[in-house]
């Protein structure tokens, strides 16, 4: 890592040190050492080949210029969905229990333990810098309302470096629904480095839906790691519309039999938005299932990256794993990089993957126009139909509508 | 030709055949009828040596050989042919190629020379007419994308090609319309000789309108509970299987 | 097809068929690699200075490179100083007619099923035979030269056609392209050269047979094929090696240049010794193959059947530079026991309306690892391009692995790319069906596997298809049951 970056990161840490619990300092420092002894990934790193974070950060973000501001003119409640549930507020990366509106008090608390493990530089960066960790935990026989998590960032005064940290545990036979949304103000760059770990215990189900509609100076890395026990179910839905950089790492580790994992994604991007979805599912036990569908429409100078990995270990016989990535490229300035990857060590399995990169279906367009529909309208209809397939798995009706509106706004204008 | 004595068989610990006795002589056609789950298809599987069936008692002698000692392919080479109820698809392997391989392995077993390409083709041509099968079907991947009727005709075509001693037709009539049924039956009838025999496994007597059986057996709960001639099949058609069920269950309770 | 019968008839031999070695007297370089060795090889071959300089430059570049580690294969570190980089059968050298050939050598090729005797003309194939590193005989030369076709050993071409070699050597695969191509460029000893003039359709299949014979030697051959405007050639390559306990290195380079409207079909049946059942011995096959469709409407088609080698690292690729040019890659890769294969292709679309097609069939058995690695790149300029890729894997048993790593990069908005992949196993009901018709288990497996690979096999020239089907069956022998 370059000296200037090292110094910048170190400065931020020293400024914050007083706020960290002294018991966590040693662990934070070891995470910091890990960060400083590594480089932010660039083109030479296979996992970041098409998303050279190092260059992107260097160009757009400076740790030295970050500020830690606690005050804002945001009125958080204005942004809450008008629904019963837990409305959880993060501000500039830190959880705000007193600004949140909590329905199921027992389910949301600050995690005291501070010995979170880290696997890569962003993980470590989060562990070194997060201000507090929110733990969402639902116990057996407890019916919880949905969790709406709002991430607010105010960069009106200066650059913001936010490190949200959340742990989610679904105990046996429970069901958790989570919706994440991000709202920002200001024109200085924001670097979000989010870390969420999920544990879905036996026979439990967790759904996470993410809406990523950032301003163009927001750069986000999101590490979501999921562990699944026997007979559990995990659903992830991610909708990306805009931002300077959106990198989503989704890692699912199936640790028991009969696990089910669903991953759905949609990216509709224009301008210079860069969206990169990296997913990995590790099937380690028999009779497991995973299903993945990511769809994207890429216009103007936007870039989309997809990398899906499916591992089927020798013990994971009778596994069914499907993966598909479908792209429509609308512009010669846009780029699409996709790599669907299968690694299989068990013979009695059904696995398939496919990916396509194409254009608007000219046949369909012609058909619609021959029925009297105007060209732009016809184009929008086709693209909407292509996109909306990915809405099927959202557990909240109103979110479906909201995303549908976003899709239509984006595609029809 | 084949002599089945007191045959008992289990699958996954469940008793399916509970003492089958059946004697088939050359030139005979036997029909085995019975309701669903009576053990008809199990009998076909046991006779051809499919994995997963445990023979717990009884014997099967085929042409003086203990059939149960032989592997599936050895039984086939000895002259047992099963027309499958659900013929399997093998992508990329044409019917012609498949049959040529099979025929030559059977010929080798008999100590005969392999057929050269010309004589094989001649044989194919002559047998094709029997079941009215299209040449193009034979060059396509085995059973892949075949209609139900095409699959069944292909089974009979293979039977014609391999000239077995004993043919077992497992629900060959199922899923066939009348025209297809007639074609299949014609094929079977014209292959009939004084030296070979067949066992027709069927649920309905419809097939027996086209293929005249010498004996009709009723299989129920793993046993042959009644044997007769063609008229038994008609009686079954008229009264349904409940008649047998009631009768048989009442026998058991006595 | 009668070919299947032949497979079944010859199904009985169990071990690696070509696993014998013959004692020729060999003319060898001392072990190890340095500038002196490079000079030694160049001197042995009486090469012009420009070629020696090219070799030395390659060597210096190689010496600075690190061996690549990204492939999904594992093998012990290769001691590049423990290899002999040149071994020529002593009686080889310059041969004016086949009568001068060492009778032992003729026998060697006859055992491989290759006739060097032009009188026999059995197969109607022109053969360039390469033992260890040296081309020992080329058949049908005169017949071909009447059409203006040049087909000879690489060393001969250096002397007879230096202008062509100078122009095209390293033009598709620069010496510095990768670790193994740099190594090859420094020490390559021989190989085949082929030139098809404008408007000529080569009337027969051209073929090179490679055989590694001597112990502790690496084989570094180099093939260069140039097809001028409107020409056509179909080229076959076959390889075998004796069974030896130690690993042997094979690092070849094949370059193809296809001008406007030219078509080159390159087929390989690779059967290097794969090592024994416990994974001892076998060839390390690290090969760089690339063709360029330099002119519009040019077409390059790679077909490969890979059954051999302990470790394979090979990506025959096409640079589709000319507009409307076409690249194809058909591959069957079979691995058994402890074999590892990381193979696939690159299709680089540069010209407009370019098309590529990839069909890859991987079959893994035993404890082997089989990877497909592909890269489809559509550049901004390559408008209206198409690619279709199909990668299927068949697993036999649960101690082996099948891996798929397709990279797809698209930089324009009117190209259509499709990639599909499936993984399956041989169904028990398929085997039962075959057995009920009288086939034994191994024939059943051979039949089903050949069916799985048929799309690729159909692209092989007839003479090779038979051999390839047999190989497939042999490689998988004993892996089911």
Tab-separated table of N, CA and C in Angstrom, chain C residues 271-390:
chain	number	residue	atom	x	y	z
C	271	UNK	N	-2.365	-38.243	-26.968
C	271	UNK	CA	-2.348	-39.455	-26.166
C	271	UNK	C	-0.983	-39.640	-25.534
C	272	UNK	N	-0.419	-38.571	-25.021
C	272	UNK	CA	0.840	-38.694	-24.286
C	272	UNK	C	0.609	-39.600	-23.077
C	273	UNK	N	1.663	-40.223	-22.630
C	273	UNK	CA	1.527	-41.141	-21.492
C	273	UNK	C	0.975	-40.390	-20.274
C	274	UNK	N	-0.136	-40.874	-19.713
C	274	UNK	CA	-0.797	-40.136	-18.629
C	274	UNK	C	-0.277	-40.465	-17.229
C	275	UNK	N	0.713	-41.331	-17.142
C	275	UNK	CA	1.129	-41.786	-15.810
C	275	UNK	C	0.372	-43.065	-15.473
C	276	UNK	N	0.801	-43.741	-14.436
C	276	UNK	CA	0.139	-45.000	-14.120
C	276	UNK	C	-1.044	-44.754	-13.191
C	277	UNK	N	-1.617	-45.849	-12.690
C	277	UNK	CA	-2.835	-45.743	-11.878
C	277	UNK	C	-2.641	-44.939	-10.600
C	278	UNK	N	-1.388	-44.924	-10.107
C	278	UNK	CA	-1.133	-44.189	-8.862
C	278	UNK	C	-0.643	-42.774	-9.108
C	279	UNK	N	-0.633	-42.373	-10.371
C	279	UNK	CA	-0.238	-41.006	-10.674
C	279	UNK	C	1.265	-40.818	-10.805
C	280	UNK	N	2.005	-41.924	-10.963
C	280	UNK	CA	3.449	-41.782	-11.155
C	280	UNK	C	3.748	-41.649	-12.644
C	281	UNK	N	4.650	-40.749	-12.953
C	281	UNK	CA	5.072	-40.573	-14.339
C	281	UNK	C	4.041	-39.824	-15.163
C	282	UNK	N	4.304	-39.786	-16.448
C	282	UNK	CA	3.389	-39.093	-17.347
C	282	UNK	C	3.967	-37.790	-17.854
C	283	UNK	N	3.352	-37.303	-18.914
C	283	UNK	CA	3.864	-36.111	-19.588
C	283	UNK	C	3.197	-34.864	-19.003
C	284	UNK	N	3.999	-33.802	-18.840
C	284	UNK	CA	3.446	-32.482	-18.572
C	284	UNK	C	3.264	-31.814	-19.922
C	285	UNK	N	2.052	-31.567	-20.269
C	285	UNK	CA	1.762	-31.073	-21.610
C	285	UNK	C	1.363	-29.597	-21.529
C	286	UNK	N	2.319	-28.728	-21.724
C	286	UNK	CA	2.083	-27.279	-21.592
C	286	UNK	C	2.239	-26.632	-22.967
C	287	UNK	N	1.137	-26.485	-23.630
C	287	UNK	CA	1.198	-26.169	-25.046
C	287	UNK	C	0.509	-24.840	-25.350
C	288	UNK	N	1.106	-24.069	-26.213
C	288	UNK	CA	0.487	-22.819	-26.658
C	288	UNK	C	0.099	-22.955	-28.123
C	289	UNK	N	-1.183	-22.849	-28.390
C	289	UNK	CA	-1.651	-22.962	-29.769
C	289	UNK	C	-2.534	-21.774	-30.063
C	290	UNK	N	-2.249	-21.114	-31.154
C	290	UNK	CA	-3.066	-19.958	-31.483
C	290	UNK	C	-3.097	-19.750	-32.986
C	291	UNK	N	-4.229	-19.348	-33.468
C	291	UNK	CA	-4.340	-19.045	-34.884
C	291	UNK	C	-4.896	-17.648	-35.054
C	292	UNK	N	-4.521	-17.035	-36.165
C	292	UNK	CA	-5.109	-15.728	-36.430
C	292	UNK	C	-5.843	-15.761	-37.772
C	293	UNK	N	-7.098	-15.346	-37.744
C	293	UNK	CA	-7.841	-15.153	-38.982
C	293	UNK	C	-7.514	-13.726	-39.402
C	294	UNK	N	-6.431	-13.601	-40.157
C	294	UNK	CA	-5.922	-12.269	-40.456
C	294	UNK	C	-6.779	-11.573	-41.505
C	295	UNK	N	-7.320	-12.370	-42.434
C	295	UNK	CA	-8.099	-11.772	-43.511
C	295	UNK	C	-9.585	-11.952	-43.302
C	296	UNK	N	-10.358	-11.202	-44.075
C	296	UNK	CA	-11.814	-11.329	-43.985
C	296	UNK	C	-12.227	-12.743	-44.399
C	297	UNK	N	-13.303	-13.201	-43.802
C	297	UNK	CA	-13.895	-14.509	-44.122
C	297	UNK	C	-12.940	-15.680	-43.902
C	298	UNK	N	-11.917	-15.491	-43.146
C	298	UNK	CA	-11.027	-16.619	-42.855
C	298	UNK	C	-11.669	-17.486	-41.775
C	299	UNK	N	-11.236	-18.739	-41.702
C	299	UNK	CA	-11.816	-19.636	-40.702
C	299	UNK	C	-10.753	-20.553	-40.129
C	300	UNK	N	-10.727	-20.625	-38.817
C	300	UNK	CA	-9.817	-21.570	-38.163
C	300	UNK	C	-10.641	-22.436	-37.223
C	301	UNK	N	-10.418	-23.722	-37.332
C	301	UNK	CA	-11.192	-24.641	-36.517
C	301	UNK	C	-10.256	-25.594	-35.782
C	302	UNK	N	-10.345	-25.577	-34.451
C	302	UNK	CA	-9.533	-26.495	-33.645
C	302	UNK	C	-10.421	-27.648	-33.180
C	303	UNK	N	-9.967	-28.852	-33.379
C	303	UNK	CA	-10.684	-29.988	-32.801
C	303	UNK	C	-9.666	-30.789	-32.004
C	304	UNK	N	-9.977	-31.102	-30.787
C	304	UNK	CA	-9.000	-31.862	-30.012
C	304	UNK	C	-9.655	-32.965	-29.199
C	305	UNK	N	-8.981	-34.082	-29.161
C	305	UNK	CA	-9.381	-35.155	-28.269
C	305	UNK	C	-8.193	-35.391	-27.354
C	306	UNK	N	-8.386	-35.073	-26.096
C	306	UNK	CA	-7.278	-35.108	-25.150
C	306	UNK	C	-7.512	-36.249	-24.185
C	307	UNK	N	-6.731	-37.296	-24.314
C	307	UNK	CA	-6.907	-38.396	-23.369
C	307	UNK	C	-5.651	-38.610	-22.538
C	308	UNK	N	-4.537	-38.095	-23.013
C	308	UNK	CA	-3.269	-38.411	-22.358
C	308	UNK	C	-2.764	-37.315	-21.452
C	309	UNK	N	-1.484	-37.421	-21.099
C	309	UNK	CA	-0.743	-36.480	-20.266
C	309	UNK	C	-1.156	-36.529	-18.797
C	310	UNK	N	-0.168	-36.369	-17.940
C	310	UNK	CA	-0.448	-36.304	-16.504
C	310	UNK	C	-1.068	-34.955	-16.190
C	311	UNK	N	-0.484	-33.913	-16.772
C	311	UNK	CA	-0.997	-32.563	-16.556
C	311	UNK	C	-1.105	-31.882	-17.923
C	312	UNK	N	-2.254	-31.321	-18.199
C	312	UNK	CA	-2.439	-30.625	-19.472
C	312	UNK	C	-2.770	-29.166	-19.208
C	313	UNK	N	-2.171	-28.306	-19.992
C	313	UNK	CA	-2.336	-26.864	-19.854
C	313	UNK	C	-2.356	-26.374	-21.279
C	314	UNK	N	-3.524	-26.125	-21.809
C	314	UNK	CA	-3.604	-25.963	-23.258
C	314	UNK	C	-4.866	-25.225	-23.667
C	315	UNK	N	-4.726	-24.161	-24.422
C	315	UNK	CA	-5.875	-23.342	-24.817
C	315	UNK	C	-5.770	-22.914	-26.279
C	316	UNK	N	-6.045	-23.815	-27.195
C	316	UNK	CA	-5.974	-23.430	-28.610
C	316	UNK	C	-6.937	-22.269	-28.872
C	317	UNK	N	-6.430	-21.201	-29.417
C	317	UNK	CA	-7.203	-19.965	-29.478
C	317	UNK	C	-7.304	-19.416	-30.894
C	318	UNK	N	-8.245	-18.505	-31.075
C	318	UNK	CA	-8.398	-17.859	-32.371
C	318	UNK	C	-8.463	-16.351	-32.172
C	319	UNK	N	-7.681	-15.661	-32.956
C	319	UNK	CA	-7.818	-14.205	-33.007
C	319	UNK	C	-8.604	-13.902	-34.276
C	320	UNK	N	-9.808	-13.405	-34.095
C	320	UNK	CA	-10.670	-13.180	-35.253
C	320	UNK	C	-10.522	-11.725	-35.685
C	321	UNK	N	-9.517	-11.492	-36.512
C	321	UNK	CA	-9.178	-10.127	-36.879
C	321	UNK	C	-9.932	-9.688	-38.129
C	322	UNK	N	-9.993	-10.570	-39.095
C	322	UNK	CA	-10.687	-10.231	-40.334
C	322	UNK	C	-12.187	-10.159	-40.103
C	323	UNK	N	-12.842	-9.256	-40.835
C	323	UNK	CA	-14.299	-9.193	-40.728
C	323	UNK	C	-14.892	-10.511	-41.222
C	324	UNK	N	-15.999	-10.893	-40.639
C	324	UNK	CA	-16.697	-12.133	-41.003
C	324	UNK	C	-15.844	-13.382	-40.796
C	325	UNK	N	-14.787	-13.279	-40.040
C	325	UNK	CA	-13.993	-14.490	-39.846
C	325	UNK	C	-14.642	-15.367	-38.779
C	326	UNK	N	-14.253	-16.656	-38.793
C	326	UNK	CA	-14.914	-17.647	-37.954
C	326	UNK	C	-13.884	-18.447	-37.171
C	327	UNK	N	-14.140	-18.626	-35.895
C	327	UNK	CA	-13.280	-19.477	-35.084
C	327	UNK	C	-14.105	-20.572	-34.446
C	328	UNK	N	-13.549	-21.780	-34.431
C	328	UNK	CA	-14.282	-22.881	-33.804
C	328	UNK	C	-13.349	-23.663	-32.891
C	329	UNK	N	-13.940	-24.198	-31.845
C	329	UNK	CA	-13.161	-25.028	-30.922
C	329	UNK	C	-14.042	-26.187	-30.485
C	330	UNK	N	-13.626	-27.370	-30.835
C	330	UNK	CA	-14.354	-28.567	-30.418
C	330	UNK	C	-13.400	-29.414	-29.591
C	331	UNK	N	-13.809	-29.748	-28.394
C	331	UNK	CA	-12.859	-30.460	-27.542
C	331	UNK	C	-13.516	-31.556	-26.722
C	332	UNK	N	-12.834	-32.680	-26.669
C	332	UNK	CA	-13.185	-33.715	-25.702
C	332	UNK	C	-11.957	-33.906	-24.829
C	333	UNK	N	-12.115	-33.742	-23.554
C	333	UNK	CA	-10.986	-33.980	-22.664
C	333	UNK	C	-11.399	-35.041	-21.659
C	334	UNK	N	-10.655	-36.126	-21.659
C	334	UNK	CA	-10.959	-37.212	-20.731
C	334	UNK	C	-9.838	-37.318	-19.720
C	335	UNK	N	-10.194	-37.364	-18.450
C	335	UNK	CA	-9.166	-37.579	-17.441
C	335	UNK	C	-9.569	-38.748	-16.568
C	336	UNK	N	-8.582	-39.541	-16.200
C	336	UNK	CA	-8.832	-40.692	-15.336
C	336	UNK	C	-7.680	-40.770	-14.329
C	337	UNK	N	-7.799	-41.663	-13.368
C	337	UNK	CA	-6.759	-41.826	-12.342
C	337	UNK	C	-6.370	-40.464	-11.758
C	338	UNK	N	-5.089	-40.103	-11.829
C	338	UNK	CA	-4.674	-38.831	-11.228
C	338	UNK	C	-4.420	-37.733	-12.265
C	339	UNK	N	-4.947	-37.906	-13.454
C	339	UNK	CA	-4.706	-36.896	-14.487
C	339	UNK	C	-5.332	-35.557	-14.126
C	340	UNK	N	-4.714	-34.484	-14.601
C	340	UNK	CA	-5.279	-33.146	-14.427
C	340	UNK	C	-5.263	-32.442	-15.774
C	341	UNK	N	-6.387	-31.889	-16.125
C	341	UNK	CA	-6.434	-31.139	-17.380
C	341	UNK	C	-7.046	-29.779	-17.131
C	342	UNK	N	-6.371	-28.741	-17.596
C	342	UNK	CA	-6.938	-27.396	-17.567
C	342	UNK	C	-6.860	-26.958	-19.017
C	343	UNK	N	-7.985	-27.041	-19.695
C	343	UNK	CA	-7.944	-26.774	-21.131
C	343	UNK	C	-9.192	-26.042	-21.575
C	344	UNK	N	-9.097	-25.380	-22.691
C	344	UNK	CA	-10.211	-24.593	-23.196
C	344	UNK	C	-9.731	-23.743	-24.348
C	345	UNK	N	-10.292	-22.596	-24.489
C	345	UNK	CA	-9.929	-21.792	-25.655
C	345	UNK	C	-10.112	-20.311	-25.380
C	346	UNK	N	-9.551	-19.515	-26.260
C	346	UNK	CA	-9.832	-18.078	-26.240
C	346	UNK	C	-10.343	-17.693	-27.612
C	347	UNK	N	-11.420	-16.961	-27.640
C	347	UNK	CA	-11.912	-16.439	-28.904
C	347	UNK	C	-11.861	-14.916	-28.789
C	348	UNK	N	-10.956	-14.326	-29.516
C	348	UNK	CA	-10.783	-12.879	-29.428
C	348	UNK	C	-11.410	-12.256	-30.676
C	349	UNK	N	-12.570	-11.637	-30.477
C	349	UNK	CA	-13.280	-11.038	-31.610
C	349	UNK	C	-12.796	-9.610	-31.818
C	350	UNK	N	-12.147	-9.378	-32.953
C	350	UNK	CA	-11.682	-8.026	-33.267
C	350	UNK	C	-12.409	-7.474	-34.494
C	351	UNK	N	-12.691	-8.360	-35.460
C	351	UNK	CA	-13.338	-7.923	-36.696
C	351	UNK	C	-14.845	-7.894	-36.563
C	352	UNK	N	-15.464	-7.184	-37.501
C	352	UNK	CA	-16.930	-7.096	-37.503
C	352	UNK	C	-17.545	-8.419	-37.971
C	353	UNK	N	-18.736	-8.686	-37.508
C	353	UNK	CA	-19.484	-9.878	-37.936
C	353	UNK	C	-18.672	-11.161	-37.751
C	354	UNK	N	-17.853	-11.208	-36.741
C	354	UNK	CA	-17.084	-12.431	-36.515
C	354	UNK	C	-17.915	-13.407	-35.704
C	355	UNK	N	-17.632	-14.685	-35.923
C	355	UNK	CA	-18.423	-15.718	-35.254
C	355	UNK	C	-17.504	-16.722	-34.588
C	356	UNK	N	-17.898	-17.177	-33.421
C	356	UNK	CA	-17.129	-18.268	-32.841
C	356	UNK	C	-18.067	-19.257	-32.177
C	357	UNK	N	-17.588	-20.487	-32.112
C	357	UNK	CA	-18.391	-21.545	-31.545
C	357	UNK	C	-17.478	-22.422	-30.694
C	358	UNK	N	-17.933	-22.713	-29.505
C	358	UNK	CA	-17.123	-23.533	-28.590
C	358	UNK	C	-17.965	-24.703	-28.121
C	359	UNK	N	-17.479	-25.899	-28.347
C	359	UNK	CA	-18.157	-27.077	-27.801
C	359	UNK	C	-17.123	-27.855	-27.009
C	360	UNK	N	-17.313	-27.912	-25.718
C	360	UNK	CA	-16.327	-28.596	-24.888
C	360	UNK	C	-17.004	-29.684	-24.076
C	361	UNK	N	-16.473	-30.881	-24.179
C	361	UNK	CA	-17.038	-32.011	-23.441
C	361	UNK	C	-15.947	-32.557	-22.530
C	362	UNK	N	-16.172	-32.447	-21.256
C	362	UNK	CA	-15.180	-32.944	-20.309
C	362	UNK	C	-15.700	-34.196	-19.622
C	363	UNK	N	-14.847	-35.197	-19.535
C	363	UNK	CA	-15.240	-36.434	-18.869
C	363	UNK	C	-14.212	-36.711	-17.785
C	364	UNK	N	-14.656	-36.746	-16.531
C	364	UNK	CA	-13.694	-37.022	-15.466
C	364	UNK	C	-14.035	-38.333	-14.783
C	365	UNK	N	-12.993	-39.108	-14.520
C	365	UNK	CA	-13.164	-40.370	-13.807
C	365	UNK	C	-12.028	-40.506	-12.803
C	366	UNK	N	-12.079	-41.564	-12.021
C	366	UNK	CA	-11.004	-41.830	-11.061
C	366	UNK	C	-10.839	-40.690	-10.084
C	367	UNK	N	-9.592	-40.271	-9.890
C	367	UNK	CA	-9.320	-39.174	-8.965
C	367	UNK	C	-8.862	-37.944	-9.740
C	368	UNK	N	-9.319	-37.820	-10.948
C	368	UNK	CA	-8.801	-36.772	-11.821
C	368	UNK	C	-9.546	-35.457	-11.666
C	369	UNK	N	-8.918	-34.406	-12.148
C	369	UNK	CA	-9.528	-33.077	-12.148
C	369	UNK	C	-9.551	-32.567	-13.583
C	370	UNK	N	-10.714	-32.118	-14.010
C	370	UNK	CA	-10.886	-31.706	-15.397
C	370	UNK	C	-11.481	-30.299	-15.426
C	371	UNK	N	-10.761	-29.344	-15.969
C	371	UNK	CA	-11.252	-27.964	-15.983
C	371	UNK	C	-11.406	-27.445	-17.396
C	372	UNK	N	-12.492	-26.728	-17.613
C	372	UNK	CA	-12.624	-25.954	-18.843
C	372	UNK	C	-12.363	-24.495	-18.501
C	373	UNK	N	-11.493	-23.856	-19.243
C	373	UNK	CA	-11.223	-22.441	-19.022
C	373	UNK	C	-11.335	-21.741	-20.374
C	374	UNK	N	-12.230	-20.828	-20.466
C	374	UNK	CA	-12.429	-20.195	-21.766
C	374	UNK	C	-12.522	-18.692	-21.639
C	375	UNK	N	-12.172	-18.018	-22.693
C	375	UNK	CA	-12.292	-16.565	-22.689
C	375	UNK	C	-12.895	-16.131	-24.023
C	376	UNK	N	-14.059	-15.508	-23.943
C	376	UNK	CA	-14.653	-14.933	-25.148
C	376	UNK	C	-14.592	-13.436	-24.984
C	377	UNK	N	-13.852	-12.795	-25.875
C	377	UNK	CA	-13.719	-11.349	-25.769
C	377	UNK	C	-14.253	-10.708	-27.037
C	378	UNK	N	-15.188	-9.786	-26.856
C	378	UNK	CA	-15.737	-9.078	-28.008
C	378	UNK	C	-15.342	-7.618	-27.859
C	379	UNK	N	-14.479	-7.160	-28.743
C	379	UNK	CA	-13.992	-5.788	-28.613
C	379	UNK	C	-15.020	-4.812	-29.172
C	380	UNK	N	-14.777	-3.570	-28.910
C	380	UNK	CA	-15.702	-2.523	-29.328
C	380	UNK	C	-15.918	-2.544	-30.837
C	381	UNK	N	-14.833	-2.795	-31.579
C	381	UNK	CA	-14.909	-2.756	-33.029
C	381	UNK	C	-15.641	-3.978	-33.611
C	382	UNK	N	-15.688	-5.054	-32.830
C	382	UNK	CA	-16.227	-6.319	-33.348
C	382	UNK	C	-17.752	-6.323	-33.308
C	383	UNK	N	-18.340	-5.407	-34.031
C	383	UNK	CA	-19.795	-5.288	-33.982
C	383	UNK	C	-20.451	-6.486	-34.659
C	384	UNK	N	-21.679	-6.759	-34.248
C	384	UNK	CA	-22.473	-7.864	-34.795
C	384	UNK	C	-21.755	-9.201	-34.721
C	385	UNK	N	-21.050	-9.420	-33.656
C	385	UNK	CA	-20.370	-10.704	-33.512
C	385	UNK	C	-21.242	-11.678	-32.748
C	386	UNK	N	-20.946	-12.960	-32.935
C	386	UNK	CA	-21.728	-13.998	-32.284
C	386	UNK	C	-20.791	-14.991	-31.626
C	387	UNK	N	-21.173	-15.436	-30.460
C	387	UNK	CA	-20.464	-16.581	-29.889
C	387	UNK	C	-21.486	-17.500	-29.262
C	388	UNK	N	-21.270	-18.778	-29.460
C	388	UNK	CA	-22.069	-19.747	-28.723
C	388	UNK	C	-21.116	-20.739	-28.078
C	389	UNK	N	-21.269	-20.931	-26.782
C	389	UNK	CA	-20.417	-21.892	-26.079
C	389	UNK	C	-21.272	-22.916	-25.365
C	390	UNK	N	-20.833	-24.138	-25.462
C	390	UNK	CA	-21.532	-25.224	-24.771
C	390	UNK	C	-20.466	-26.042	-24.054
